[in-house]
Short mmCIF file of C-alpha atoms and ligand atoms in Angstrom, two decimals:
data_model
loop_
_atom_site.label_atom_id
_atom_site.label_comp_id
_atom_site.label_asym_id
_atom_site.label_seq_id
_atom_site.Cartn_x
_atom_site.Cartn_y
_atom_site.Cartn_z
CA UNK A 1 -121.65 -258.34 97.89
CA UNK A 2 -124.87 -260.37 97.95
CA UNK A 3 -125.25 -263.26 100.39
CA UNK A 4 -123.80 -263.58 103.85
CA UNK A 5 -120.29 -262.81 104.89
CA UNK A 6 -118.73 -266.07 106.04
CA UNK A 7 -117.06 -265.11 109.29
CA UNK A 8 -114.45 -267.73 110.10
CA UNK A 9 -111.91 -265.74 112.05
CA UNK A 10 -111.37 -267.13 115.55
CA UNK A 11 -113.21 -264.21 117.11
CA UNK A 12 -115.28 -262.19 116.79
CA UNK A 13 -117.63 -265.07 116.07
CA UNK A 14 -121.14 -265.14 114.66
CA UNK A 15 -123.74 -263.66 116.99
CA UNK A 16 -126.89 -265.82 116.95
CA UNK A 17 -130.15 -264.03 115.99
CA UNK A 18 -131.50 -264.80 119.42
CA UNK A 19 -128.67 -262.92 121.09
CA UNK A 20 -128.86 -260.03 118.62
CA UNK A 21 -132.54 -259.66 119.42
CA UNK A 22 -131.89 -259.77 123.15
CA UNK A 23 -129.42 -256.90 122.79
CA UNK A 24 -131.76 -254.80 120.69
CA UNK A 25 -133.50 -252.88 123.43
CA UNK A 26 -134.02 -249.46 124.91
CA UNK A 27 -131.58 -248.24 127.53
CA UNK A 28 -132.62 -248.35 131.14
CA UNK A 29 -131.51 -247.02 134.49
CA UNK A 30 -128.68 -249.17 135.75
CA UNK A 31 -129.32 -247.87 139.27
CA UNK A 32 -133.02 -248.76 139.33
CA UNK A 33 -134.41 -251.17 141.88
CA UNK A 34 -135.28 -253.56 139.01
CA UNK A 35 -131.74 -253.80 137.58
CA UNK A 36 -130.49 -256.48 140.02
CA UNK A 37 -133.16 -258.82 138.64
CA UNK A 38 -130.97 -259.00 135.55
CA UNK A 39 -127.54 -258.94 137.14
CA UNK A 40 -127.73 -261.10 140.25
CA UNK A 41 -128.92 -264.25 138.44
CA UNK A 42 -126.44 -263.47 135.67
CA UNK A 43 -123.46 -263.35 138.06
CA UNK A 44 -124.70 -266.60 139.58
CA UNK A 45 -125.20 -268.43 136.26
CA UNK A 46 -121.87 -267.28 134.85
CA UNK A 47 -120.24 -269.43 137.52
CA UNK A 48 -121.56 -272.47 135.66
CA UNK A 49 -119.71 -271.36 132.54
CA UNK A 50 -116.45 -271.21 134.54
CA UNK A 51 -117.44 -274.38 136.39
CA UNK A 52 -116.97 -272.89 139.79
CA UNK A 53 -118.91 -272.70 142.97
CA UNK A 54 -116.26 -270.96 145.06
CA UNK A 55 -114.97 -268.43 142.50
CA UNK A 56 -116.42 -264.98 141.91
CA UNK A 57 -117.16 -263.76 138.40
CA UNK A 58 -116.60 -260.12 137.44
CA UNK A 59 -117.93 -258.56 134.24
CA UNK A 60 -115.91 -255.57 133.05
CA UNK A 61 -116.42 -253.40 130.03
CA UNK A 62 -113.35 -254.27 127.99
CA UNK A 63 -111.86 -257.11 126.01
CA UNK A 64 -109.62 -260.07 126.75
CA UNK A 65 -106.62 -257.74 127.11
CA UNK A 66 -108.44 -255.83 129.85
CA UNK A 67 -109.14 -259.17 131.52
CA UNK A 68 -105.41 -259.98 131.49
CA UNK A 69 -104.71 -256.64 133.13
CA UNK A 70 -107.41 -257.12 135.76
CA UNK A 71 -106.08 -260.59 136.56
CA UNK A 72 -102.51 -259.49 137.14
CA UNK A 73 -102.86 -256.02 138.66
CA UNK A 74 -105.36 -257.18 141.28
CA UNK A 75 -103.17 -259.97 142.58
CA UNK A 76 -99.51 -258.99 142.04
CA UNK A 77 -97.04 -256.20 142.78
CA UNK A 78 -94.38 -254.60 140.59
CA UNK A 79 -91.21 -256.68 140.88
CA UNK A 80 -93.07 -259.93 141.48
CA UNK A 81 -91.68 -262.93 139.62
CA UNK A 82 -94.04 -264.88 137.39
CA UNK A 83 -93.45 -267.87 135.12
CA UNK A 84 -94.95 -267.83 131.64
CA UNK A 85 -94.49 -270.17 128.70
CA UNK A 86 -94.55 -268.36 125.35
CA UNK A 87 -95.81 -270.29 122.35
CA UNK A 88 -97.80 -267.84 120.27
CA UNK A 89 -98.83 -264.23 119.83
CA UNK A 90 -101.27 -264.18 122.73
CA UNK A 91 -98.94 -265.72 125.30
CA UNK A 92 -96.37 -263.20 124.01
CA UNK A 93 -98.73 -260.25 124.49
CA UNK A 94 -99.74 -261.32 127.99
CA UNK A 95 -96.07 -261.50 128.96
CA UNK A 96 -95.55 -258.03 127.50
CA UNK A 97 -98.44 -256.70 129.59
CA UNK A 98 -96.98 -258.26 132.76
CA UNK A 99 -93.58 -256.74 132.00
CA UNK A 100 -95.10 -253.32 131.42
CA UNK A 101 -96.63 -253.57 134.89
CA UNK A 102 -93.14 -254.12 136.27
CA UNK A 103 -93.33 -257.86 136.81
CA UNK A 104 -90.26 -260.01 136.31
CA UNK A 105 -91.30 -262.69 133.87
CA UNK A 106 -89.40 -265.96 133.58
CA UNK A 107 -90.21 -266.68 129.95
CA UNK A 108 -90.23 -270.29 128.82
CA UNK A 109 -89.92 -270.14 125.05
CA UNK A 110 -91.53 -273.07 123.30
CA UNK A 111 -91.72 -273.80 119.57
CA UNK A 112 -94.88 -272.32 118.09
CA UNK A 113 -97.06 -275.35 117.47
CA UNK A 114 -96.61 -276.80 120.95
CA UNK A 115 -98.22 -275.86 124.25
CA UNK A 116 -97.28 -275.34 127.88
CA UNK A 117 -94.23 -277.52 128.73
CA UNK A 118 -95.51 -279.15 131.90
CA UNK A 119 -92.29 -280.99 132.80
CA UNK A 120 -90.18 -277.84 132.54
CA UNK A 121 -92.73 -275.94 134.62
CA UNK A 122 -92.60 -278.65 137.27
CA UNK A 123 -88.78 -278.57 137.33
CA UNK A 124 -88.69 -274.80 137.73
CA UNK A 125 -91.29 -274.59 140.48
CA UNK A 126 -89.67 -277.52 142.29
CA UNK A 127 -86.33 -275.66 142.26
CA UNK A 128 -87.99 -272.51 143.56
CA UNK A 129 -87.77 -273.54 147.20
CA UNK A 130 -88.15 -269.93 148.42
CA UNK A 131 -91.44 -269.60 146.53
CA UNK A 132 -90.29 -266.47 144.76
CA UNK A 133 -92.52 -267.26 141.78
CA UNK A 134 -95.87 -265.71 142.57
CA UNK A 135 -97.81 -266.78 139.52
CA UNK A 136 -97.85 -269.09 136.51
CA UNK A 137 -99.52 -267.72 133.36
CA UNK A 138 -101.02 -270.20 130.92
CA UNK A 139 -102.88 -269.43 127.70
CA UNK A 140 -105.25 -272.38 127.60
CA UNK A 141 -105.95 -272.12 123.89
CA UNK A 142 -103.33 -270.23 121.88
CA UNK A 143 -105.50 -268.75 119.18
CA UNK A 144 -102.51 -267.79 117.05
CA UNK A 145 -101.29 -271.37 116.61
CA UNK A 146 -104.38 -273.53 117.23
CA UNK A 147 -102.80 -275.18 120.25
CA UNK A 148 -104.56 -276.17 123.47
CA UNK A 149 -102.51 -276.69 126.62
CA UNK A 150 -103.20 -279.09 129.45
CA UNK A 151 -104.11 -276.80 132.35
CA UNK A 152 -105.00 -279.71 134.62
CA UNK A 153 -101.45 -281.04 134.15
CA UNK A 154 -99.97 -277.65 135.05
CA UNK A 155 -102.05 -277.73 138.24
CA UNK A 156 -100.72 -281.21 139.00
CA UNK A 157 -97.16 -279.95 138.46
CA UNK A 158 -97.68 -277.11 140.95
CA UNK A 159 -99.23 -279.48 143.46
CA UNK A 160 -96.44 -282.03 143.03
CA UNK A 161 -93.94 -279.29 143.87
CA UNK A 162 -96.19 -278.04 146.70
CA UNK A 163 -95.79 -274.62 145.17
CA UNK A 164 -98.23 -271.88 146.20
CA UNK A 165 -97.99 -269.74 143.02
CA UNK A 166 -101.31 -268.51 141.70
CA UNK A 167 -102.46 -270.21 138.50
CA UNK A 168 -103.65 -267.70 135.90
CA UNK A 169 -105.45 -268.98 132.81
CA UNK A 170 -106.28 -267.11 129.65
CA UNK A 171 -109.45 -268.82 128.49
CA UNK A 172 -110.31 -266.23 125.87
CA UNK A 173 -110.69 -268.77 123.05
CA UNK A 174 -111.48 -271.80 125.20
CA UNK A 175 -114.05 -270.91 127.83
CA UNK A 176 -117.56 -271.85 126.67
CA UNK A 177 -116.12 -273.91 123.76
CA UNK A 178 -113.49 -276.24 125.25
CA UNK A 179 -113.69 -278.02 128.58
CA UNK A 180 -112.50 -275.63 131.27
CA UNK A 181 -112.78 -276.31 135.02
CA UNK A 182 -112.01 -273.49 137.41
CA UNK A 183 -112.58 -275.47 140.61
CA UNK A 184 -111.32 -278.92 139.59
CA UNK A 185 -108.08 -277.46 138.24
CA UNK A 186 -107.79 -274.98 141.12
CA UNK A 187 -107.37 -272.08 138.73
CA UNK A 188 -106.94 -268.80 140.60
CA UNK A 189 -107.81 -266.29 137.94
CA UNK A 190 -109.45 -267.11 134.61
CA UNK A 191 -110.06 -264.58 131.87
CA UNK A 192 -112.30 -264.54 128.86
CA UNK A 193 -113.76 -262.05 126.40
CA UNK A 194 -117.28 -261.80 125.04
CA UNK A 195 -116.52 -262.19 121.33
CA UNK A 196 -115.60 -265.88 121.07
CA UNK A 197 -117.34 -268.79 122.79
CA UNK A 198 -119.87 -266.44 124.34
CA UNK A 199 -120.99 -265.44 120.82
CA UNK A 200 -121.32 -261.73 121.57
CA UNK A 201 -119.69 -258.66 120.11
CA UNK A 202 -116.36 -257.68 121.67
CA UNK A 203 -116.93 -255.42 124.66
CA UNK A 204 -116.79 -257.45 127.85
CA UNK A 205 -113.86 -258.86 129.80
CA UNK A 206 -115.13 -261.61 132.06
CA UNK A 207 -112.83 -262.55 134.92
CA UNK A 208 -113.28 -265.26 137.52
CA UNK A 209 -111.21 -265.12 140.71
CA UNK A 210 -110.75 -267.83 143.33
CA UNK A 211 -110.92 -267.03 147.06
CA UNK A 212 -107.10 -267.38 147.13
CA UNK A 213 -106.75 -264.77 144.37
CA UNK A 214 -109.15 -262.42 146.16
CA UNK A 215 -107.10 -262.81 149.33
CA UNK A 216 -103.89 -262.03 147.37
CA UNK A 217 -105.55 -258.76 146.35
CA UNK A 218 -105.13 -257.42 149.87
CA UNK A 219 -101.31 -257.39 149.47
CA UNK A 220 -101.09 -256.67 145.73
CA UNK A 221 -99.59 -253.24 145.11
CA UNK A 222 -100.06 -252.78 141.37
CA UNK A 223 -101.98 -249.62 140.57
CA UNK A 224 -105.49 -250.39 139.46
CA UNK A 225 -108.47 -248.15 139.12
CA UNK A 226 -110.93 -249.03 136.39
CA UNK A 227 -110.19 -252.75 136.65
CA UNK A 228 -110.23 -252.92 140.45
CA UNK A 229 -111.93 -256.12 141.58
CA UNK A 230 -112.45 -254.45 144.96
CA UNK A 231 -114.77 -251.77 143.56
CA UNK A 232 -116.68 -254.45 141.67
CA UNK A 233 -116.83 -256.69 144.73
CA UNK A 234 -118.45 -253.86 146.69
CA UNK A 235 -121.11 -253.05 144.08
CA UNK A 236 -121.90 -256.45 142.53
CA UNK A 237 -123.52 -258.31 145.44
CA UNK A 238 -126.41 -255.84 145.39
CA UNK A 239 -126.61 -256.16 141.59
CA UNK A 240 -124.86 -252.93 140.63
CA UNK A 241 -121.64 -251.74 139.01
CA UNK A 242 -119.20 -249.05 140.13
CA UNK A 243 -119.77 -247.29 136.79
CA UNK A 244 -122.19 -247.35 133.87
CA UNK A 245 -122.37 -250.86 132.42
CA UNK A 246 -123.26 -251.61 128.81
CA UNK A 247 -126.95 -252.53 129.02
CA UNK A 248 -127.18 -254.29 125.61
CA UNK A 249 -124.07 -256.34 126.34
CA UNK A 250 -125.47 -257.48 129.68
CA UNK A 251 -128.75 -258.56 128.08
CA UNK A 252 -126.75 -260.25 125.36
CA UNK A 253 -124.63 -262.04 127.96
CA UNK A 254 -127.78 -263.20 129.75
CA UNK A 255 -129.04 -264.69 126.49
CA UNK A 256 -125.66 -266.20 125.68
CA UNK A 257 -125.49 -267.99 129.03
CA UNK A 258 -129.03 -269.28 128.46
CA UNK A 259 -128.15 -270.52 124.96
CA UNK A 260 -125.08 -272.35 126.28
CA UNK A 261 -126.80 -273.89 129.28
CA UNK A 262 -129.78 -274.99 127.18
CA UNK A 263 -127.48 -276.83 124.78
CA UNK A 264 -125.52 -278.11 127.78
CA UNK A 265 -121.81 -277.37 128.17
CA UNK A 266 -120.79 -280.96 127.51
CA UNK A 267 -122.75 -280.90 124.23
CA UNK A 268 -121.18 -277.57 123.32
CA UNK A 269 -117.70 -279.04 123.81
CA UNK A 270 -118.64 -282.16 121.87
CA UNK A 271 -120.00 -280.10 118.97
CA UNK A 272 -116.77 -278.11 118.84
CA UNK A 273 -114.72 -281.31 118.78
CA UNK A 274 -116.77 -282.78 115.98
CA UNK A 275 -116.60 -279.61 113.90
CA UNK A 276 -112.85 -279.35 114.48
CA UNK A 277 -112.30 -282.98 113.48
CA UNK A 278 -114.04 -282.28 110.17
CA UNK A 279 -111.66 -279.38 109.47
CA UNK A 280 -108.72 -281.62 110.28
CA UNK A 281 -110.04 -284.28 107.93
CA UNK A 282 -110.11 -281.60 105.21
CA UNK A 283 -106.55 -280.48 105.98
CA UNK A 284 -105.34 -284.08 105.69
CA UNK A 285 -107.19 -284.56 102.40
CA UNK A 286 -105.50 -281.43 101.03
CA UNK A 287 -102.12 -282.92 101.94
CA UNK A 288 -101.38 -279.94 104.19
CA UNK A 289 -100.28 -279.77 107.82
CA UNK A 290 -101.54 -278.04 110.91
CA UNK A 291 -99.12 -275.81 112.79
CA UNK A 292 -100.06 -277.76 115.94
CA UNK A 293 -97.37 -280.41 116.10
CA UNK A 294 -99.26 -283.35 117.59
CA UNK A 295 -102.86 -284.39 118.17
CA UNK A 296 -102.54 -283.70 121.91
CA UNK A 297 -102.17 -280.00 121.06
CA UNK A 298 -105.01 -279.81 118.52
CA UNK A 299 -107.47 -277.06 119.32
CA UNK A 300 -111.22 -277.54 119.12
CA UNK A 301 -111.78 -273.87 118.32
CA UNK A 302 -109.19 -272.86 115.73
CA UNK A 303 -106.94 -274.56 113.19
CA UNK A 304 -103.78 -272.87 111.93
CA UNK A 305 -103.00 -274.43 108.55
CA UNK A 306 -99.49 -274.24 107.07
CA UNK A 307 -99.28 -273.17 103.44
CA UNK A 308 -96.70 -274.81 101.17
CA UNK A 309 -93.26 -273.24 100.78
CA UNK A 310 -93.33 -270.33 98.33
CA UNK A 311 -96.97 -269.42 99.00
CA UNK A 312 -97.98 -266.49 101.18
CA UNK A 313 -100.82 -267.40 103.55
CA UNK A 314 -101.93 -263.76 103.47
CA UNK A 315 -102.79 -264.21 99.77
CA UNK A 316 -105.15 -267.09 100.56
CA UNK A 317 -106.87 -264.88 103.13
CA UNK A 318 -107.08 -261.91 100.79
CA UNK A 319 -108.52 -263.87 97.87
CA UNK A 320 -110.97 -265.68 100.13
CA UNK A 321 -112.22 -262.35 101.41
CA UNK A 322 -112.33 -260.35 98.21
CA UNK A 323 -113.58 -263.04 95.90
CA UNK A 324 -115.72 -265.28 98.11
CA UNK A 325 -116.73 -263.08 101.05
CA UNK A 326 -115.02 -265.49 103.44
CA UNK A 327 -113.07 -264.11 106.42
CA UNK A 328 -110.17 -266.29 107.61
CA UNK A 329 -107.67 -265.62 110.39
CA UNK A 330 -104.22 -264.30 109.53
CA UNK A 331 -100.87 -265.71 110.60
CA UNK A 332 -99.54 -263.51 113.39
CA UNK A 333 -96.01 -262.45 114.26
CA UNK A 334 -93.54 -265.35 113.72
CA UNK A 335 -95.99 -267.29 111.57
CA UNK A 336 -97.24 -264.35 109.47
CA UNK A 337 -97.58 -265.53 105.86
CA UNK A 338 -96.85 -269.12 106.86
CA UNK A 339 -100.34 -270.07 107.97
CA UNK A 340 -103.95 -269.09 107.65
CA UNK A 341 -106.46 -269.92 110.35
CA UNK A 342 -109.99 -271.24 110.30
CA UNK A 343 -111.91 -270.30 113.42
CA UNK A 344 -114.45 -272.98 114.27
CA UNK A 345 -116.06 -271.77 117.43
CA UNK A 346 -119.29 -270.31 118.63
CA UNK A 347 -122.59 -270.48 116.81
CA UNK A 348 -121.67 -272.96 114.08
CA UNK A 349 -122.86 -276.16 112.44
CA UNK A 350 -121.56 -278.60 109.87
CA UNK A 351 -122.95 -276.96 106.76
CA UNK A 352 -121.61 -273.54 107.72
CA UNK A 353 -118.16 -275.07 108.09
CA UNK A 354 -118.46 -276.97 104.82
CA UNK A 355 -119.13 -273.63 103.13
CA UNK A 356 -115.97 -272.22 104.66
CA UNK A 357 -113.94 -275.29 103.70
CA UNK A 358 -115.21 -274.96 100.11
CA UNK A 359 -114.19 -271.28 100.08
CA UNK A 360 -110.76 -272.16 101.44
CA UNK A 361 -110.31 -274.74 98.68
CA UNK A 362 -111.23 -272.23 95.99
CA UNK A 363 -108.95 -269.54 97.40
CA UNK A 364 -106.05 -271.99 97.76
CA UNK A 365 -106.42 -273.06 94.14
CA UNK A 366 -106.64 -269.42 93.07
CA UNK A 367 -103.24 -268.71 94.61
CA UNK A 368 -101.68 -271.81 93.07
CA UNK A 369 -101.77 -274.34 95.91
CA UNK A 370 -102.09 -277.75 94.34
CA UNK A 371 -104.99 -279.54 95.94
CA UNK A 372 -107.64 -281.79 94.45
CA UNK A 373 -110.83 -279.73 94.09
CA UNK A 374 -113.47 -281.00 96.51
CA UNK A 375 -111.08 -283.22 98.47
CA UNK A 376 -111.36 -281.29 101.72
CA UNK A 377 -115.10 -280.78 101.41
CA UNK A 378 -115.63 -284.48 100.76
CA UNK A 379 -113.48 -285.55 103.72
CA UNK A 380 -115.15 -283.13 106.13
CA UNK A 381 -118.65 -283.94 104.84
CA UNK A 382 -118.02 -287.62 105.28
CA UNK A 383 -116.78 -287.05 108.81
CA UNK A 384 -119.87 -285.02 109.69
CA UNK A 385 -122.23 -287.52 108.08
CA UNK A 386 -120.77 -290.59 109.72
CA UNK A 387 -120.39 -289.02 113.15
CA UNK A 388 -123.88 -287.49 113.26
CA UNK A 389 -126.00 -288.29 116.30
CA UNK A 390 -128.81 -290.79 115.76
CA UNK A 391 -132.10 -289.14 114.88
CA UNK A 392 -134.32 -288.72 117.94
CA UNK A 393 -137.47 -290.78 118.54
CA UNK A 394 -140.47 -289.72 116.49
CA UNK A 395 -138.28 -288.38 113.69
CA UNK A 396 -138.93 -290.29 110.47
CA UNK A 397 -135.59 -291.29 109.05
CA UNK A 398 -135.24 -290.11 105.48
CA UNK A 399 -135.33 -292.98 103.00
CA UNK A 400 -134.23 -293.27 99.45
CA UNK A 401 -137.06 -293.16 96.85
CA UNK A 402 -136.46 -296.89 96.20
CA UNK A 403 -136.95 -297.78 99.84
CA UNK A 404 -140.20 -295.81 99.91
CA UNK A 405 -141.52 -297.73 96.94
CA UNK A 406 -140.66 -301.06 98.51
CA UNK A 407 -142.53 -300.09 101.68
CA UNK A 408 -145.89 -299.48 100.00
CA UNK A 409 -146.81 -303.19 100.34
CA UNK A 410 -147.91 -304.88 103.57
CA UNK A 411 -144.32 -305.35 104.73
CA UNK A 412 -143.09 -302.61 107.10
CA UNK A 413 -140.28 -300.47 105.70
CA UNK A 414 -136.78 -301.68 106.51
CA UNK A 415 -135.26 -299.91 109.52
CA UNK A 416 -132.86 -297.12 108.64
CA UNK A 417 -129.21 -298.09 108.63
CA UNK A 418 -127.71 -297.39 112.07
CA UNK A 419 -125.60 -294.29 112.25
CA UNK A 420 -122.39 -294.03 114.19
CA UNK A 421 -122.96 -292.42 117.55
CA UNK A 422 -121.36 -289.09 118.32
CA UNK A 423 -117.69 -289.59 119.02
CA UNK A 424 -116.87 -289.77 122.69
N1 LIG B 501 -106.01 -264.14 124.52
C1 LIG B 501 -106.34 -264.90 123.47
C2 LIG B 501 -106.10 -266.38 123.56
C3 LIG B 501 -106.91 -264.32 122.35
O1 LIG B 501 -107.24 -265.08 121.32
C4 LIG B 501 -107.10 -262.91 122.32
C5 LIG B 501 -107.68 -262.27 121.13
O2 LIG B 501 -107.93 -262.87 120.13
C6 LIG B 501 -106.72 -262.18 123.43
C7 LIG B 501 -106.20 -262.82 124.51
C8 LIG B 501 -106.87 -260.71 123.44
O3 LIG B 501 -108.21 -260.41 123.54
P1 LIG B 501 -108.85 -259.06 122.99
O4 LIG B 501 -108.47 -258.93 121.57
O5 LIG B 501 -110.31 -259.32 123.24
O6 LIG B 501 -108.32 -257.96 123.86
#
């Protein structure tokens, strides 16, 4: 099909040209004396992405699932009790992984469309006077439902109960796109993958462990080999790995961290919020609903949109793909067929999203969903236009042809109409 594929699944995300070029290189000796020049600054700078000074970042070949496994097996033992809310496919799968490693999981089932139930968590840890619960597992951004949980509030709940459980956070679809603070929130192990906010292909599991988590490793009896933080901790300080790392992925990661830090993490988060708000404006204009039940749960990186009764969300996705070369995220597990998802994270801008919103409109109409053509595009475009940052100094503000004509006399041209500042 001519033209670009519009990739709007919530991971893998678009890989910027700059990162693709950085990865396109000859292989080199990962045991050479020059290799640490790449890796040591990379390990150091990755801490900024996790917003930590005390945590240690580990880069494993793998994906988010491998990161989950590394997080749990390095810090827990079979039979350990952990508390985990379940509110979507990814929280479900992490629980399954913990159970398969022999952990006893206290599952807190929550309606899909809501996030971590902080009050219930606080009640349970307060009642656990013997401190049997060794860990609390939170999926920060549930990619399956487009719901973001309040990790800082979970930390406050643990502190209020003076409970020592380790706080584990899945940041696979939040880290590098949504505000995440390892140190401020006293997160013990955070996990991400390379294929979302980091804008790389899948292939790396990036795990950050607090000093408390690394200390817990000494007692943790789960079997671990490939994902042993200990082996990594021995090799990494000198700039090496216990096995052959993926050279292109490491160069890509270096470039990704540079791209993110050059834009500035706060700006990255702000851009994601603004793009997400445009999608939500479109959803409202279509007369549809998000699966996320309330604005406090709305995700900046993915929107799960409910299709009307009698329509199969999978049909919207299929038509969008086959007819318009637009890839949307599917409804998973309990919400299969009931939603489709627009991923709005990574290397994206307004016009790319408007293209996706236009494709969604066409596909929805093709499958018989009654929406006004152009309604979503207009609402999102208007949001992006009115929330655009003021043009920087030295940039000539575009004027209408009439204004240009009026300015040819001795009078200076009228100043451009002020634009609304970026939303705080
Ligand atoms: N956690 C979340 C929130 C995810 O969105 C995903 C994948 O989309 C995973 C974990 C699993 O990661 P992976 O597919 O990279 O193993």
